[in-house]
XYZ file of C-alpha atoms in Angstrom:
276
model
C 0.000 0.000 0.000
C 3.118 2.356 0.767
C 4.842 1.274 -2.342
C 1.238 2.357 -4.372
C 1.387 5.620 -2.496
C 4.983 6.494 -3.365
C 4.710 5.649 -6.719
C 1.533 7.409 -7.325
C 3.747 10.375 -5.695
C 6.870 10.200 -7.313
C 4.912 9.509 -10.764
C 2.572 13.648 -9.703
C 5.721 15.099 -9.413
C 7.423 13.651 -12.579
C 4.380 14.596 -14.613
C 4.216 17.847 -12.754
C 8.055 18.633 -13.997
C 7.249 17.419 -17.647
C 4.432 19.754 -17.548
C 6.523 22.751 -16.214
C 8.897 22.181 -19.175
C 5.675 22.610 -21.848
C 5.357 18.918 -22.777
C 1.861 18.069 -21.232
C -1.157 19.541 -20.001
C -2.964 19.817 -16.987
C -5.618 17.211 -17.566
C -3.073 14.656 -18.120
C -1.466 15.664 -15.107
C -3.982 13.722 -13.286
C -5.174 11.232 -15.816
C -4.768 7.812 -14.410
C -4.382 8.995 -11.185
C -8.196 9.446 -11.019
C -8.552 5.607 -12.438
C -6.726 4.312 -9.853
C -8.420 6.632 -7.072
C -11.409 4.633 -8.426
C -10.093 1.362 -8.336
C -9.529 1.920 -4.767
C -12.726 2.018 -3.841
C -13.836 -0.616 -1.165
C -16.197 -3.551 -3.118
C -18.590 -3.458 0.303
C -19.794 0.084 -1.415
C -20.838 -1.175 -4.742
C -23.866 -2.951 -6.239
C -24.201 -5.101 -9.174
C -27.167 -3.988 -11.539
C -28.808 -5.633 -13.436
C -26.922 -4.320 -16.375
C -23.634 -5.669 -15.431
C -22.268 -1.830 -14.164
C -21.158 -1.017 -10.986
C -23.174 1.257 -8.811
C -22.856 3.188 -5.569
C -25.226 2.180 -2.862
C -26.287 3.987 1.117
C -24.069 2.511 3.685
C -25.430 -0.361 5.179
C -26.552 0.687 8.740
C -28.045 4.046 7.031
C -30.306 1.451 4.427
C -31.162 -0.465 7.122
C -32.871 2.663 9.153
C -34.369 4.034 6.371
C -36.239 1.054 5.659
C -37.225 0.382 9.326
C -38.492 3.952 9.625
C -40.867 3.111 6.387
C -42.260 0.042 8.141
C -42.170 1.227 11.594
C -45.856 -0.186 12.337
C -45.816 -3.520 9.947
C -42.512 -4.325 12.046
C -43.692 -3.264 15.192
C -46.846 -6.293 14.626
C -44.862 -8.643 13.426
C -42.387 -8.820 16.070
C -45.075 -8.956 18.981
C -46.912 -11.649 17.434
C -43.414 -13.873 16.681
C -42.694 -12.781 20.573
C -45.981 -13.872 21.280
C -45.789 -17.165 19.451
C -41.900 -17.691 20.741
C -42.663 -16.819 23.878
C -45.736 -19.568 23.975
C -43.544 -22.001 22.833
C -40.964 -21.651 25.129
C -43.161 -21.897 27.899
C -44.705 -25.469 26.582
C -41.369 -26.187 26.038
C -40.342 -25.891 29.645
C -43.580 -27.467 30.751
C -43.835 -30.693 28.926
C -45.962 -28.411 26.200
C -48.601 -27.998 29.334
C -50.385 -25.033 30.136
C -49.867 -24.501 34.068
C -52.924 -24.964 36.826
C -53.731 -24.367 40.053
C -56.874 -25.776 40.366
C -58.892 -28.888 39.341
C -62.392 -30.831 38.796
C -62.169 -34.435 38.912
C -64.959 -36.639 38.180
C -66.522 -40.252 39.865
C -69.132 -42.073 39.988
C -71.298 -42.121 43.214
C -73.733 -44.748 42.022
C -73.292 -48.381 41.082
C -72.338 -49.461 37.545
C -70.572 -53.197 36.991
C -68.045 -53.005 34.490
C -66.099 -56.429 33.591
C -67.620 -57.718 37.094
C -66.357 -54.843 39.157
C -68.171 -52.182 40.384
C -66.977 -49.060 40.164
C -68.973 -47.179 42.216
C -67.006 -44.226 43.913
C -68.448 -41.650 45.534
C -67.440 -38.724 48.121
C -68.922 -40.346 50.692
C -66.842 -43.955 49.689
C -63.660 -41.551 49.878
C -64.832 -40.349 53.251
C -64.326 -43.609 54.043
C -61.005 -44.476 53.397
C -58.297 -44.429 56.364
C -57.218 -40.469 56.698
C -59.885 -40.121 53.824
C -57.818 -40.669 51.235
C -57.154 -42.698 48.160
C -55.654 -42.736 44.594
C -57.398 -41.657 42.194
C -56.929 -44.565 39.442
C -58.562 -46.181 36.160
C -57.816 -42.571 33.898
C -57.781 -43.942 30.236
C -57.245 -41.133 28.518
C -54.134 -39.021 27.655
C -55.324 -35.777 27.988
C -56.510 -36.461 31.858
C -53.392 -38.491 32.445
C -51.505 -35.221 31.408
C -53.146 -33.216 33.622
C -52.329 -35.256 36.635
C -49.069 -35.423 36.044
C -49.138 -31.900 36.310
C -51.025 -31.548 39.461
C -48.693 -30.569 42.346
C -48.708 -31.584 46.245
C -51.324 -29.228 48.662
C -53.470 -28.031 45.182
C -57.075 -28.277 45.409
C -60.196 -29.845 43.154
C -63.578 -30.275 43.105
C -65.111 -33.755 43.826
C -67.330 -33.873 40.363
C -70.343 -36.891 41.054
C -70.754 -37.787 37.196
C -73.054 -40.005 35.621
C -75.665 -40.349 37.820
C -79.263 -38.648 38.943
C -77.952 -35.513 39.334
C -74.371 -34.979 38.605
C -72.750 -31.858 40.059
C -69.576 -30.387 42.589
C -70.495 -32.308 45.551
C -66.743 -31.654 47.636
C -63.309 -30.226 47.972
C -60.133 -32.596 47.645
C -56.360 -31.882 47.643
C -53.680 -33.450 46.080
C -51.630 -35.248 48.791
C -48.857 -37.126 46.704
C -48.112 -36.125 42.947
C -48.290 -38.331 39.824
C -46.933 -42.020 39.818
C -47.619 -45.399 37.744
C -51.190 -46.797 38.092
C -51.079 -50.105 39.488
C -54.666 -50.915 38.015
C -53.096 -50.949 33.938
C -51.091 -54.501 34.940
C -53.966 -56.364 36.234
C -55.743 -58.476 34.141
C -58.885 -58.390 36.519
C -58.905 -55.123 36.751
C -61.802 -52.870 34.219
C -58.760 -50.373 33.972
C -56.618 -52.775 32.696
C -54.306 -51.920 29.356
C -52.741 -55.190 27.904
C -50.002 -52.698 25.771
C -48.797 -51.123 28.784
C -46.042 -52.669 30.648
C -44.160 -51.897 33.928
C -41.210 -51.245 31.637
C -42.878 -48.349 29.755
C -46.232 -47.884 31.973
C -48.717 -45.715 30.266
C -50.802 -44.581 33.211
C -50.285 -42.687 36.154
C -52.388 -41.485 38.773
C -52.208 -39.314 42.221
C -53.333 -39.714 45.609
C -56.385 -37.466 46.935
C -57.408 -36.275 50.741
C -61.204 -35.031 51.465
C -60.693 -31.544 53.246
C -64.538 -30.784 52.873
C -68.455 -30.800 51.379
C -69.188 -27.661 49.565
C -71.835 -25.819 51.694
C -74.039 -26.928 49.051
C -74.261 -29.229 46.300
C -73.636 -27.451 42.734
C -75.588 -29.336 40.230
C -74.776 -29.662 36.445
C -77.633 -27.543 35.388
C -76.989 -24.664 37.940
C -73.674 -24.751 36.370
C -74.465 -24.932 32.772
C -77.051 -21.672 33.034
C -74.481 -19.894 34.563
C -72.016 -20.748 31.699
C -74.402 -19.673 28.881
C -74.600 -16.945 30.741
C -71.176 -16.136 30.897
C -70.869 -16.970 27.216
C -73.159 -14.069 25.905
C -71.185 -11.613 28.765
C -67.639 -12.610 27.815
C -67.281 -14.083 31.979
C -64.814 -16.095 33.646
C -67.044 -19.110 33.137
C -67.172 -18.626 29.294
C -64.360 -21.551 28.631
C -65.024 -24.071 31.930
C -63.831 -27.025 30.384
C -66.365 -28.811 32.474
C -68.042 -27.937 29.036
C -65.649 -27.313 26.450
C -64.201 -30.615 27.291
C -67.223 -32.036 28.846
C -65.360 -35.678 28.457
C -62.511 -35.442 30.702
C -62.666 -36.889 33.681
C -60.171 -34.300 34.902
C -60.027 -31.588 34.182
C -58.306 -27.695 34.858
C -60.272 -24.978 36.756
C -59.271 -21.256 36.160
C -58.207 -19.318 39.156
C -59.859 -16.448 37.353
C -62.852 -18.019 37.209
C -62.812 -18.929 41.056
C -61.909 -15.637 42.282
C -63.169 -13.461 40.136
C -66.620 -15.175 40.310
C -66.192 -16.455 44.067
C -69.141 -18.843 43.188
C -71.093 -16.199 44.688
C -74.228 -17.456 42.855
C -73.592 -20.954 44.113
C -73.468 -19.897 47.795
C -69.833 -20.491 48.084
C -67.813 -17.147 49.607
C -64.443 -18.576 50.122
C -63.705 -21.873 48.226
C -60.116 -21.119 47.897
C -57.672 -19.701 49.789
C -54.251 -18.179 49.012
């Protein structure tokens, strides 16, 4: 680069001398030093058109905020819905692709039905029963439910849900007194619950161990539950997306905090069902 310089020098001066003795002009003075002035421009600042010539372009940073301050608001959208979507992600990422929950309704049978030979009959008042009033909560076939026990954590609370029977409604508080582990009920043959392509190698089914803590002050029927959801529905209300009937065939299922404390089951006579 030196050697460029000092020759481009030494060559000014030379043509500089010729000229002083009358044997060139001014404009060749210079020519050919412009060409190689030219040449030295950097090959970041040029653009190939489509003609095949070389043309001068913005610097790159001063492009880039012109453009960005011509799309300010189509930018601005774009990123919070990406941020929106990446942000979802990660979070089902880090949870298994779950949604977190506090709360729960879990459904069982109260009356009598034989299934296989077995009756399956289990009500509040059978879980009342139990020593310390508690029991697992087995026979979940489906995935969905299965997922959301596995997410259920120790001390959370859920509503005893009597299903399939007269009058099928909230008839009791539970909590969750030991989290998610393998269903015993999928390797027994004489069992209704029972999964022949399960295995204790790669068990399927899972279930968690539940504690009565108390009846509701009254009994919340299905119907009382349902008007109030309609209800909800045409008033945009926390009750709007219960999944007790968006997802009417889970056996368990997630419960809103919204929709418990913003609500307070105030309409179902129930002032303080949970407690932070």
């Amino acid at each position: 680069m030196f050697l460029c310089q000092y020759l481009l020098i030494t060559t000014f001066f030379f043509k500089l001398e010729w000229y002083f003795r009358g044997q060139l002009r001014v404009d060749q003075i210079f020519e050919g030093y412009k060409k190689v002035e030219k040449s030295k421009m950097s090959p970041k600042n040029k653009k190939r058109g489509g003609n095949g010539k070389s043309k001068l372009t913005e610097p790159a940073a001063k492009s880039a905020k012109k453009e960005l301050d011509n799309s300010t608001e189509d930018v601005t959208i774009e990123s919070s819905t990406d941020d929106s979507r990446t942000a979802a992600k990660s979070s089902g990422e880090d949870k298994g692709n779950k949604e977190a929950h506090s709360f729960w309704l879990m459904k069982s049978e109260p009356e009598s039905r034989i299934e296989n030979g077995v009756d399956v009959k289990f009500g509040v008042e059978d879980l009342k029963a139990q020593q310390n009033q508690t029991a697992c909560w087995d026979g979940v076939r489906n995935y969905q439910a299965r997922n959301f026990m596995r997410d259920m954590k120790l001390g959370q609370l859920a509503f005893f849900y009597h299903s399939n029977c007269k009058e099928p409604g909230i008839a009791a508080l539970i909590k969750i007194v030991k989290e998610s582990y393998v269903d015993h009920t999928q390797f027994d043959k004489k069992d209704p619950h029972y999964d022949p392509r399960s295995s204790k190698q790669n068990p399927k089914w899972f279930m968690v161990d539940v504690q009565f803590v108390r009846m509701m002050k009254r009994y919340i029927s299905l119907a009382e539950l349902k008007r109030f959801h309609q209800e909800h529905k045409t008033k945009n209300g926390p009750l709007k997306n219960m999944a007790l009937f968006t997802r009417a065939r889970l056996s368990v299922q997630p419960v809103t905090k919204v929709s418990i404390r913003t609500e307070r089951l105030k309409g179902f006579g129930e002032s303080s069902l949970v407690e932070d």
